[in-house]
mmCIF file of C-alpha atoms in Angstrom:
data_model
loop_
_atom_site.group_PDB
_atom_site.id
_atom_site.type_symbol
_atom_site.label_atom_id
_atom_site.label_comp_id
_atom_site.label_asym_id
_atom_site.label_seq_id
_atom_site.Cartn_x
_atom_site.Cartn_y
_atom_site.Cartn_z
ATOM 1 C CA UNK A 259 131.035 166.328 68.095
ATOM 2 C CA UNK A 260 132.411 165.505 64.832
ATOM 3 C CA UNK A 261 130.489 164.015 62.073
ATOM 4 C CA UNK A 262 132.259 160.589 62.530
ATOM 5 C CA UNK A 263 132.030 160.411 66.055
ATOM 6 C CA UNK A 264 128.236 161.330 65.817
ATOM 7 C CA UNK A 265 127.952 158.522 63.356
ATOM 8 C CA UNK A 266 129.780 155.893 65.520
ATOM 9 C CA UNK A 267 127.727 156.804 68.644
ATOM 10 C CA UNK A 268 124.479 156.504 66.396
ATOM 11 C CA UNK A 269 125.271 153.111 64.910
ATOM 12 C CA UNK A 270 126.503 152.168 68.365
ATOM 13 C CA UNK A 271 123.210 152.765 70.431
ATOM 14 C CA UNK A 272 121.103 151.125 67.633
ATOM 15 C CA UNK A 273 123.201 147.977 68.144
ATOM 16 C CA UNK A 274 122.697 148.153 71.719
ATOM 17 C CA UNK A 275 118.942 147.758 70.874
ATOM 18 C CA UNK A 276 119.353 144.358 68.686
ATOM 19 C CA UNK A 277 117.632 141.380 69.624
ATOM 20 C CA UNK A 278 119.382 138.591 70.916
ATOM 21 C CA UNK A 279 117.695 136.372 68.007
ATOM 22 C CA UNK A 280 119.364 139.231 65.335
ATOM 23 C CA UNK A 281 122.432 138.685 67.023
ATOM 24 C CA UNK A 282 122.438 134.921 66.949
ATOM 25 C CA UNK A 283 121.135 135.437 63.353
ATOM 26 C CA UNK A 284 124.100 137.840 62.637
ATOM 27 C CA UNK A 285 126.599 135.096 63.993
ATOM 28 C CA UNK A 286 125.604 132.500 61.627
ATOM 29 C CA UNK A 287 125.544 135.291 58.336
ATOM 30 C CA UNK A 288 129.035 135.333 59.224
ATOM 31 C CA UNK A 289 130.273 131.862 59.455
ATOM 32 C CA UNK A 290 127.822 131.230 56.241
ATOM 33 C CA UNK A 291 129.241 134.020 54.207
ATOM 34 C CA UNK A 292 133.276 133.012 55.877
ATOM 35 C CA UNK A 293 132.980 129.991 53.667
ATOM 36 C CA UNK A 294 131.539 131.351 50.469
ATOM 37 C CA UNK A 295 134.527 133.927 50.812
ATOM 38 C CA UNK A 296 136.692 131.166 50.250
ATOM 39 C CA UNK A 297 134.701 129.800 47.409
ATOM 40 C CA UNK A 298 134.223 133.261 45.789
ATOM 41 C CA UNK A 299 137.982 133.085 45.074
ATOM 42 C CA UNK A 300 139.256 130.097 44.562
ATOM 43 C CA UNK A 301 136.315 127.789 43.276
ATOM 44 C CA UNK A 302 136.170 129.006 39.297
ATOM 45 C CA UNK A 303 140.383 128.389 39.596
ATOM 46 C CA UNK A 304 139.964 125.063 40.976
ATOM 47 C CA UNK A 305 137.678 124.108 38.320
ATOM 48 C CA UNK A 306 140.371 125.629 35.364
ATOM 49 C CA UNK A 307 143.079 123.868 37.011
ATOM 50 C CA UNK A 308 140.711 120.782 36.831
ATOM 51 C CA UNK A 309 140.733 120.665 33.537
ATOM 52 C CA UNK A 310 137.604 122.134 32.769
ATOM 53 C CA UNK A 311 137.150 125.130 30.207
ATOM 54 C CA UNK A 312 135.642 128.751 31.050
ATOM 55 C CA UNK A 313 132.596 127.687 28.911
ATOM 56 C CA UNK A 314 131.908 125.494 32.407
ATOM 57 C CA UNK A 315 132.704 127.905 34.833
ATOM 58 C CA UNK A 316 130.084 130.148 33.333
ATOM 59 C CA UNK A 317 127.956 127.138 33.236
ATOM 60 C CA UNK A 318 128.368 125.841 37.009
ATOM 61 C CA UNK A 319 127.891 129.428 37.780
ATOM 62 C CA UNK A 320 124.505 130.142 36.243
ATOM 63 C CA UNK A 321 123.367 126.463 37.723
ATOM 64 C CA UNK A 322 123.657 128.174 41.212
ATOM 65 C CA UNK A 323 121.837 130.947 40.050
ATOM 66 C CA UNK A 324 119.540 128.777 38.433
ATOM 67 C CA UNK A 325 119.024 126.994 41.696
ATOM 68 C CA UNK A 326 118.192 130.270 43.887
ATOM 69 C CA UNK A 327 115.957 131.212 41.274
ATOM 70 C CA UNK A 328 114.093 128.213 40.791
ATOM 71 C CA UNK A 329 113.868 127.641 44.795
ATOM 72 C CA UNK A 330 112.859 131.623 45.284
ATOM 73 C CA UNK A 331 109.177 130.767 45.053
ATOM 74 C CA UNK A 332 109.273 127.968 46.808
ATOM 75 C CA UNK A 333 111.028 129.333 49.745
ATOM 76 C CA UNK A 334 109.166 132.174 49.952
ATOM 77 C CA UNK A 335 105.863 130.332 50.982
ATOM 78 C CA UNK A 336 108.146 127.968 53.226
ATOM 79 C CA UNK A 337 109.320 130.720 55.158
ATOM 80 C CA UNK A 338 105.353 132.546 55.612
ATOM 81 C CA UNK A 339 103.827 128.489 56.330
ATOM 82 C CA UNK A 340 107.190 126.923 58.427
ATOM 83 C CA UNK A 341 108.530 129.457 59.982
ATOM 84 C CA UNK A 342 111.777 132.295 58.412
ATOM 85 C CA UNK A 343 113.876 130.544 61.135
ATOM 86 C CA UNK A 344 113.486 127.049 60.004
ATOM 87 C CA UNK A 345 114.245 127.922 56.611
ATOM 88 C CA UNK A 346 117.249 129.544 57.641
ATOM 89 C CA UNK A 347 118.602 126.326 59.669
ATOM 90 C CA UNK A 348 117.137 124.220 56.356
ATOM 91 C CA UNK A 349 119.125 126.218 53.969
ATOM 92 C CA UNK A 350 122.160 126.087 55.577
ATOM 93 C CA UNK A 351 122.338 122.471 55.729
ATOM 94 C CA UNK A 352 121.596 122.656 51.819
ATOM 95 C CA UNK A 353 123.946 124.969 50.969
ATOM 96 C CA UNK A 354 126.872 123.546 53.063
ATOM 97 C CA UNK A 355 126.396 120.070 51.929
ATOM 98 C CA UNK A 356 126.272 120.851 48.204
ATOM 99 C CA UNK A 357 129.321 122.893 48.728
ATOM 100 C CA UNK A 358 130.991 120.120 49.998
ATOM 101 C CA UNK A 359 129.648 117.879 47.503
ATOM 102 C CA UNK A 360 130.559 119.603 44.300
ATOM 103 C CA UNK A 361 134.908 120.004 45.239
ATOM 104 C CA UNK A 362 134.879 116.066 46.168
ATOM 105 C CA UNK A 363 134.181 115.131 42.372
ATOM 106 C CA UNK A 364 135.579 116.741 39.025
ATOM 107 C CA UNK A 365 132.365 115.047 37.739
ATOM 108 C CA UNK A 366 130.904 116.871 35.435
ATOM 109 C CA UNK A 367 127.168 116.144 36.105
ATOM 110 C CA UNK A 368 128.810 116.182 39.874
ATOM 111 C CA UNK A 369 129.826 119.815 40.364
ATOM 112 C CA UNK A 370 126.906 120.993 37.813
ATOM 113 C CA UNK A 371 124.135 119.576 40.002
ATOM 114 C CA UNK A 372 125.688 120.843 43.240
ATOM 115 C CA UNK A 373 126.196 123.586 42.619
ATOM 116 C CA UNK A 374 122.573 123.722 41.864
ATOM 117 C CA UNK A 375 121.612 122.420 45.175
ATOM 118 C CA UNK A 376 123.634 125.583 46.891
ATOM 119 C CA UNK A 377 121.312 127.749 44.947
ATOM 120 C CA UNK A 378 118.466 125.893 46.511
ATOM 121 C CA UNK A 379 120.103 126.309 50.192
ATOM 122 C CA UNK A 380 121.140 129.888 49.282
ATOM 123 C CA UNK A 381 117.361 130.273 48.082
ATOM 124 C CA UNK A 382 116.393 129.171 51.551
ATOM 125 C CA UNK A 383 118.427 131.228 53.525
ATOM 126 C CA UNK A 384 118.405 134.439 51.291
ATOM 127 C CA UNK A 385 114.580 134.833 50.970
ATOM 128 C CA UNK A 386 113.891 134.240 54.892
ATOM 129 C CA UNK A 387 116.225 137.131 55.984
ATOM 130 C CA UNK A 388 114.918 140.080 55.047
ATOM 131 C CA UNK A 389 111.684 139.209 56.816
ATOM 132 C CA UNK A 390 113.280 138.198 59.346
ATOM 133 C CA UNK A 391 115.138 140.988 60.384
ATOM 134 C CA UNK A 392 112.333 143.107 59.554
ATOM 135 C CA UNK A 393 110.289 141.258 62.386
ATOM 136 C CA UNK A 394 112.755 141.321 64.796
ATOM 137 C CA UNK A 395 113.618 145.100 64.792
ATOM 138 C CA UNK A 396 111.929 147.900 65.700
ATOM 139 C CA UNK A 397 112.506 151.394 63.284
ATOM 140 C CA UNK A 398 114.521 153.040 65.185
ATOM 141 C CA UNK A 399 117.482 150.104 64.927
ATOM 142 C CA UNK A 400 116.215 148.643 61.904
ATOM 143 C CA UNK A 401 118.499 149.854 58.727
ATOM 144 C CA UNK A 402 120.979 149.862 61.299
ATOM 145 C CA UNK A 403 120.111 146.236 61.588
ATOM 146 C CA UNK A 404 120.312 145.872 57.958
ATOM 147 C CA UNK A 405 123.825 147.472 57.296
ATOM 148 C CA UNK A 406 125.169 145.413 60.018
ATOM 149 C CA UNK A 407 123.555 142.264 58.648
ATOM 150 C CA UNK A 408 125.497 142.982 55.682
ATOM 151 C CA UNK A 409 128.702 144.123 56.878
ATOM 152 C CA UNK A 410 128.820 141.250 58.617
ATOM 153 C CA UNK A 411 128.546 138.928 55.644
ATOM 154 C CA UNK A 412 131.272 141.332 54.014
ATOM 155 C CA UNK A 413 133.231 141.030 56.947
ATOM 156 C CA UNK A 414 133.241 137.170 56.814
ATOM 157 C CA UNK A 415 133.862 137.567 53.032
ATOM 158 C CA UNK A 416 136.871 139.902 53.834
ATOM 159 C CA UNK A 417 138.441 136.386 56.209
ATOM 160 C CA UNK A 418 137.360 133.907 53.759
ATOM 161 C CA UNK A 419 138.592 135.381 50.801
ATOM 162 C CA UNK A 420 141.950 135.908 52.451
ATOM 163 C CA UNK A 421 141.851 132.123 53.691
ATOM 164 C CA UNK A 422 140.863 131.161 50.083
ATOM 165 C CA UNK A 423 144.691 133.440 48.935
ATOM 166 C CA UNK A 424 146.358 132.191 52.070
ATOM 167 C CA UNK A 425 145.823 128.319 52.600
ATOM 168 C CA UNK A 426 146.648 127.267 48.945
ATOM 169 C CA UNK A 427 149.294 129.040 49.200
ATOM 170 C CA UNK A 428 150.664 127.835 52.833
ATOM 171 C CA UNK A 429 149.970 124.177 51.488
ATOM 172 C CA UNK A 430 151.867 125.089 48.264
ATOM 173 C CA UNK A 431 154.917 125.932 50.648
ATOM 174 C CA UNK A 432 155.683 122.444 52.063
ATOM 175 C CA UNK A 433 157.948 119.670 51.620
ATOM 176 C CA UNK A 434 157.788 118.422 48.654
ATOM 177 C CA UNK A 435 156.428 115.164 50.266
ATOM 178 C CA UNK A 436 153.286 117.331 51.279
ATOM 179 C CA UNK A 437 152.660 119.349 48.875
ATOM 180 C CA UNK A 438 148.929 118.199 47.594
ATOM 181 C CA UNK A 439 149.639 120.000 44.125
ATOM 182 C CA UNK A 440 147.976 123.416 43.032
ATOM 183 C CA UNK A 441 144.460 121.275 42.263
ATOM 184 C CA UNK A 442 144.879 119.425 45.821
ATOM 185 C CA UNK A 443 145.606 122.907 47.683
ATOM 186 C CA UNK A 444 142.251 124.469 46.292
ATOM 187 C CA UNK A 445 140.483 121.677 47.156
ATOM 188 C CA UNK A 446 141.387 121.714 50.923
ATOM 189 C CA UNK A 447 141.146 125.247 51.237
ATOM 190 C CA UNK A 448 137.381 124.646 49.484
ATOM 191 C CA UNK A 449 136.549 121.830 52.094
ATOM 192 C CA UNK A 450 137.639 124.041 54.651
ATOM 193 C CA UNK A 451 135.296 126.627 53.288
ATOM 194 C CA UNK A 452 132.356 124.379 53.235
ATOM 195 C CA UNK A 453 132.632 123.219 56.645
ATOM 196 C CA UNK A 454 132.208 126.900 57.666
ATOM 197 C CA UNK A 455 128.921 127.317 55.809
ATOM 198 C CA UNK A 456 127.809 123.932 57.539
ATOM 199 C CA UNK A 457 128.929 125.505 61.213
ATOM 200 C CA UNK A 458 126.475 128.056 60.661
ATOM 201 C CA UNK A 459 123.468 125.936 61.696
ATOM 202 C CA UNK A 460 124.678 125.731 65.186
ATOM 203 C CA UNK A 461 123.919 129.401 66.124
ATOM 204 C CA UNK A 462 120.305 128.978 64.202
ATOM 205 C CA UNK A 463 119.579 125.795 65.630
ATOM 206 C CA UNK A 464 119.732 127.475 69.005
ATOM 207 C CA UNK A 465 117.852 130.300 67.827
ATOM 208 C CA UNK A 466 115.028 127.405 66.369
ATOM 209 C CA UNK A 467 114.748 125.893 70.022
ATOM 210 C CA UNK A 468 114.135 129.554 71.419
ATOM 211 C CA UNK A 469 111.065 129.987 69.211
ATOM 212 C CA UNK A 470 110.027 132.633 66.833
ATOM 213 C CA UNK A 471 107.461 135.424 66.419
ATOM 214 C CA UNK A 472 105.032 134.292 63.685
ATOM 215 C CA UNK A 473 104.420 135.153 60.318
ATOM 216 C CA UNK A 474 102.293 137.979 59.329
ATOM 217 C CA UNK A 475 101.215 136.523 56.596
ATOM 218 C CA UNK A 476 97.877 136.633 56.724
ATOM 219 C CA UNK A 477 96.727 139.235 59.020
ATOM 220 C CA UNK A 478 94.889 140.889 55.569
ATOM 221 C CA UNK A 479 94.147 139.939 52.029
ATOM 222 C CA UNK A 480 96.940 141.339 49.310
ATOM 223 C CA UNK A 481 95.251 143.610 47.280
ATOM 224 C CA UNK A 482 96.020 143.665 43.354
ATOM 225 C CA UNK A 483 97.721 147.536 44.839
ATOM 226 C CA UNK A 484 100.313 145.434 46.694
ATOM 227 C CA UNK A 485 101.111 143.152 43.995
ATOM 228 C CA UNK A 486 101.456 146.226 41.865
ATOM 229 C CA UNK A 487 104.347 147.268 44.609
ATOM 230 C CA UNK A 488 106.612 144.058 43.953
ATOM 231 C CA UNK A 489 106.980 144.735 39.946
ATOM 232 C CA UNK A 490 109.861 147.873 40.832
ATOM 233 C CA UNK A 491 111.908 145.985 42.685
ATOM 234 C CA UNK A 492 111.690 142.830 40.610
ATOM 235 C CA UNK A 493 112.376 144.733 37.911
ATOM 236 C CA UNK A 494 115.479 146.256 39.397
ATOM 237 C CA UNK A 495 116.816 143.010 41.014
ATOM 238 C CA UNK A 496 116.402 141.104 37.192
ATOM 239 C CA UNK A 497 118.551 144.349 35.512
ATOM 240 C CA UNK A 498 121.360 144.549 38.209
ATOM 241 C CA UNK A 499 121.908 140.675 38.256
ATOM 242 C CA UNK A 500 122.156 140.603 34.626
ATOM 243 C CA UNK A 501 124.664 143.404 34.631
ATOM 244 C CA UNK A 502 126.643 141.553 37.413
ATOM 245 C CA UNK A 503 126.407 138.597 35.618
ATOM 246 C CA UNK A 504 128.132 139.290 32.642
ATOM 247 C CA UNK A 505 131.197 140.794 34.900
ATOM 248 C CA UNK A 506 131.069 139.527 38.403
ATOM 249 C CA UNK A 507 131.573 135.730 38.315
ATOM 250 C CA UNK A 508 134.920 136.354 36.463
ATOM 251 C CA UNK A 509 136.566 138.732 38.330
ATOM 252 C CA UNK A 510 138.797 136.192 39.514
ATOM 253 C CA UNK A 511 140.113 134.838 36.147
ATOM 254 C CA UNK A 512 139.988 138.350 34.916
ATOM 255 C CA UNK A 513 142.855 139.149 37.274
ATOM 256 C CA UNK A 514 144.728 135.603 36.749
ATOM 257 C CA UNK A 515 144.425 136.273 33.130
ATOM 258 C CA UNK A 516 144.877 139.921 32.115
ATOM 259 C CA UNK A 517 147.247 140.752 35.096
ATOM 260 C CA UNK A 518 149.076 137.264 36.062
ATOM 261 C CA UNK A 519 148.061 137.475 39.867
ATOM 262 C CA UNK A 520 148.355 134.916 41.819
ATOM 263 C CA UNK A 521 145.223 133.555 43.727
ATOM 264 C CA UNK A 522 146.926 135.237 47.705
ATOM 265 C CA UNK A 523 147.073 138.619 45.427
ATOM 266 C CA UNK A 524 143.202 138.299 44.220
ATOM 267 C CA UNK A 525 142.279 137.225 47.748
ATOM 268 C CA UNK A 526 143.902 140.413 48.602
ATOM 269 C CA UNK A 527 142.021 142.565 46.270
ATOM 270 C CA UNK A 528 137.972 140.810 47.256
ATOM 271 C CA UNK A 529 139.466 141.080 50.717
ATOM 272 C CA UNK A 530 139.972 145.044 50.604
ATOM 273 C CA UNK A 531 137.152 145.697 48.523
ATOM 274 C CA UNK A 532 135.067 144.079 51.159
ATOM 275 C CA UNK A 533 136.501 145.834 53.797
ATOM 276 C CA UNK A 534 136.078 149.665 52.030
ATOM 277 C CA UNK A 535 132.517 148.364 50.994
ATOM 278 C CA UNK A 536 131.613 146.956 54.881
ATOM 279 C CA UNK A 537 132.481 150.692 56.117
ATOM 280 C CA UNK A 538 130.682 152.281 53.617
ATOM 281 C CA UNK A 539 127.334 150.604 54.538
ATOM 282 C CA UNK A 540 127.890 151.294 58.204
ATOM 283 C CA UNK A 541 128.208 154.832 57.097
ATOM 284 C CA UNK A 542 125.178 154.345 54.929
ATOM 285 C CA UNK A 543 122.214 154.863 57.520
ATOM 286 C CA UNK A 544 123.513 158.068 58.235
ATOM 287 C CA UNK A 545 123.924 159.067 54.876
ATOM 288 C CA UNK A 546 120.010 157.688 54.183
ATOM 289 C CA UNK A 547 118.798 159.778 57.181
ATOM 290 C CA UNK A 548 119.509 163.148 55.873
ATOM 291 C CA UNK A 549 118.986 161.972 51.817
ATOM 292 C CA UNK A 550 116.312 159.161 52.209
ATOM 293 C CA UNK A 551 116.878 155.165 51.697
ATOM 294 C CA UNK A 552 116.203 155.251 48.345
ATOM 295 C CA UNK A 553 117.523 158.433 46.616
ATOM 296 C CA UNK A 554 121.105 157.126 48.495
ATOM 297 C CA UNK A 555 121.174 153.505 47.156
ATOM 298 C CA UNK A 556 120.212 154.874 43.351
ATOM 299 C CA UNK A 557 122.791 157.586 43.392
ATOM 300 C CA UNK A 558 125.401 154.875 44.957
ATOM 301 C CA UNK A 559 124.454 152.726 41.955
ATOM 302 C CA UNK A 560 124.410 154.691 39.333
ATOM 303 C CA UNK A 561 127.955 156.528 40.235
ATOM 304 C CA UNK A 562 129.256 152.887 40.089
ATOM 305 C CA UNK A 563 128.620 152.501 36.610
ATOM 306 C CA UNK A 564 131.685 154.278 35.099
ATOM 307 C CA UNK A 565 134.239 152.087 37.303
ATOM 308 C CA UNK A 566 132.853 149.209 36.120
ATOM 309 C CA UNK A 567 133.082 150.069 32.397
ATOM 310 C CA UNK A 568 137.173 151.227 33.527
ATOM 311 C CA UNK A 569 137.295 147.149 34.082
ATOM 312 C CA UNK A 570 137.589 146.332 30.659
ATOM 313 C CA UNK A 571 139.290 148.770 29.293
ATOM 314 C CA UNK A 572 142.058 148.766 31.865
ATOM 315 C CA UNK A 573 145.633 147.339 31.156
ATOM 316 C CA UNK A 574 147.353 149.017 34.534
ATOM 317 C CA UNK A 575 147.127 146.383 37.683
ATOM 318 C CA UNK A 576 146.709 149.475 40.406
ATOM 319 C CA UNK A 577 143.991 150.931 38.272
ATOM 320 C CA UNK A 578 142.024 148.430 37.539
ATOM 321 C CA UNK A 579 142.464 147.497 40.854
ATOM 322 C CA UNK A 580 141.360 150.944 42.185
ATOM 323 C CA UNK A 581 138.256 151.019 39.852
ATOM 324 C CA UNK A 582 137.537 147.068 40.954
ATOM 325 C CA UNK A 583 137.342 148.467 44.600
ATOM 326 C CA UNK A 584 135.251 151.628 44.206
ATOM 327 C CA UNK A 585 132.874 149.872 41.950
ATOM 328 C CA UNK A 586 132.319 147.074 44.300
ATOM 329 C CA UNK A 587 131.394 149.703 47.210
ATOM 330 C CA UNK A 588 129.152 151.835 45.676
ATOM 331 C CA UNK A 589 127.314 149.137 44.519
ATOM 332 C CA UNK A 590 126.855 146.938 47.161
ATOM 333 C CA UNK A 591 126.582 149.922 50.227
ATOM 334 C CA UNK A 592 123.386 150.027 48.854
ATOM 335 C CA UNK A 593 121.875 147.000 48.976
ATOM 336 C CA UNK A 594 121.254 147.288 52.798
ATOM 337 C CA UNK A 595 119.849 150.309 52.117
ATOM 338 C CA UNK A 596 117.653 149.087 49.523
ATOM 339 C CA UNK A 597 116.445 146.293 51.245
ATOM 340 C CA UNK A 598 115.211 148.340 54.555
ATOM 341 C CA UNK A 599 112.940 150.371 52.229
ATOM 342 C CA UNK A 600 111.444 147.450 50.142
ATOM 343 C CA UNK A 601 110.885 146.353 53.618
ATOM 344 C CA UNK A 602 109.418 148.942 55.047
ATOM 345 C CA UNK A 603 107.066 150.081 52.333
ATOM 346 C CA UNK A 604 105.445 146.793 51.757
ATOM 347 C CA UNK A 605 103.082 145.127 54.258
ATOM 348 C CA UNK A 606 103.752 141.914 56.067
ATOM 349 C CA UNK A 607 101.821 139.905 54.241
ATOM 350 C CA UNK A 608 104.515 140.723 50.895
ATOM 351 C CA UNK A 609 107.499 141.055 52.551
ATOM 352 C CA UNK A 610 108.354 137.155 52.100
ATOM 353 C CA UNK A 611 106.950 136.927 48.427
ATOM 354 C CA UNK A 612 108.851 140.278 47.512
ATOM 355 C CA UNK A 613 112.552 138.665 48.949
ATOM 356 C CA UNK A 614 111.812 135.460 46.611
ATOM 357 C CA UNK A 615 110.585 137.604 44.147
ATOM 358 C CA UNK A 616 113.795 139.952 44.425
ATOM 359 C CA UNK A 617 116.252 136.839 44.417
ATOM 360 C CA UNK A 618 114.567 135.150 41.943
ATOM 361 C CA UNK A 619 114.510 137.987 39.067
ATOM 362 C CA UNK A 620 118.484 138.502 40.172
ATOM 363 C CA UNK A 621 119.498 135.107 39.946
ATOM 364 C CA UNK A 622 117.602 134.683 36.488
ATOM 365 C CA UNK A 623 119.287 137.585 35.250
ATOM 366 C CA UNK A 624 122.941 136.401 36.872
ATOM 367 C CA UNK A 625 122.228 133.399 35.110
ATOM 368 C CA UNK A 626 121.573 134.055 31.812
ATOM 369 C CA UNK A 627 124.397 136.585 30.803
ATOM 370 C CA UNK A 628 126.909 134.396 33.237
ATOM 371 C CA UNK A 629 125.795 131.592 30.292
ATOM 372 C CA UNK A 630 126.314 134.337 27.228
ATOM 373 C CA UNK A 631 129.507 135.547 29.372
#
């Protein structure tokens, strides 16, 4: 048997094993992360061709990741006390209903403190996964679980981000007498988006009325050892998310800018990237097996790092848009990776406080260079 075959056939009978609450809970990942495709492209343009300047952009930007950062603690001890699947169907709802709420105003103070509110739904919904999968997977399935958890929200991101290049356009395209204008035709395409993270409720909401196993938080006292665990990876999250921060939430203008592309061309590009980067983390458990969880996701980082510095440096489209691509898989195949260890290693009783802990020193990081950026 070939080495792809023998990968396929592995990743297919660990799927096999998921539970049908991962599977509902995989569902709504992908409607969730369907509309923040759509956002991911279009939303910093729709602001510029609102009128507002950069300086905003990078403003609204680090007041979501103020808001999951702020929220991280919070959430965490809402997910161990109320329940992970509760705080999934919560943050939803938050996180859909600011989106809506901050493209139906070019209010300043409007789109500033929604966009804040979606970092307090994102909190929500970020912090209880990990645990969640964790306690509904057994080891043999479970990084599998993980990869496909995110190559599902790539997946989405791969549809939305084409929507977000593909509906401003189509609107763009009609009679005169319909044509909503280029700030009109990101805002529909936007609404649209939001109205996809709302949908994915419905699949939790079932998965609510089924019940849930129940947290593990305190089947032992945390020692002052297992605290000791969570300052790594908080460490780690805070360093990456200020790296991304400074690059990541202007990817979009740096193409409009620098290259002229139109918005259906940089939908193109997040589209592709997601799609290379959602094969590479299916490949990524098999990878892990032979090489270990973690020595794979720290060589995938750290062979990202000289594609990234290509970015700004670059004046050809197809290379930039080559590096853009490989950087973007590298780095993100091994988040699933990462996250299945952290999981792993830690006891039940941290696995909730070390996901808040995680998103919180990211987002603080994302936020403040996004600010300097």
């Amino acid at each position: 048997m070939t080495a792809p075959l023998s990968v396929w056939h592995d990743f297919r009978d660990a799927a096999r094993a998921f539970t049908q609450p991962a599977r509902r809970f995989l569902l709504a990942e992908f409607l969730a992360w369907l509309g923040h495709g759509v956002f991911q492209v279009l939303f910093n343009l729709y602001l510029v061709e609102g009128g507002f300047k950069e300086s905003f952009v990078g403003h609204a930007v680090s007041l979501n990741a103020l808001g999951v950062a702020i929220a991280a603690l919070p959430a965490g001890l809402l997910a161990d006390r109320w329940g992970r699947t509760r705080s999934l169907v919560l943050g939803v709802a938050i996180d859909g209903s600011a989106q809506l709420l901050r493209v139906s105003s070019l209010h300043g103070s409007v789109v500033l403190g929604a966009s804040f509110g979606a970092g307090v739904g994102q909190a929500l919904l970020a912090i209880a996964a990990a645990p969640f999968i964790t306690e509904h997977s057994s080891p043999r399935e479970r990084t599998h679980l993980f990869s496909a958890f995110f190559a599902a929200a790539l997946a989405a991101g791969v549809v939305g981000s084409m929507l977000g290049g593909w509906i401003p356009t189509a609107l763009r395209s009609l009679p005169a007498i319909l044509d909503p204008g280029a700030l009109g035709a990101y805002r529909i395409a936007l609404i649209v988006g939001g109205l996809f993270v709302m949908s994915a409720a419905l699949p939790l909401a079932g998965l609510a009325r089924a019940g849930e196993k129940p947290a593990t938080t305190h089947e032992r006292r945390t020692t002052r050892a297992d605290l000791r665990l969570l300052a790594p990876t908080g460490l780690n999250a805070f360093l990456v998310g200020a790296g991304a921060g400074l690059v990541i939430p202007f990817m979009s203008l740096y193409f409009a800018r620098r290259f002229a592309c139109s918005s259906a061309q940089i939908g193109m590009f997040f589209s592709a990237a997601q799609i290379v980067t959602a094969f590479a983390s299916l490949l990524a458990p098999a990878v892990a097996r032979r090489f270990g969880k973690l020595r794979t996701a720290v060589a995938s980082q750290l062979l990202s790092l000289p594609f990234l510095v290509t970015l700004g440096a670059e004046s050809h489209l197809p290379i930039a848009v080559g590096a853009f691509m490989v950087r973007a898989t590298l780095m993100q195949a091994s988040t699933p990776l990462m996250n299945a260890f952290v999981m792993e290693v830690l006891p039940p009783a941290l696995r909730a406080r070390s996901s808040s802990l995680t998103n919180m020193a990211w987002n603080i990081g994302w936020a403040v260079t996004a600010t300097f950026a």
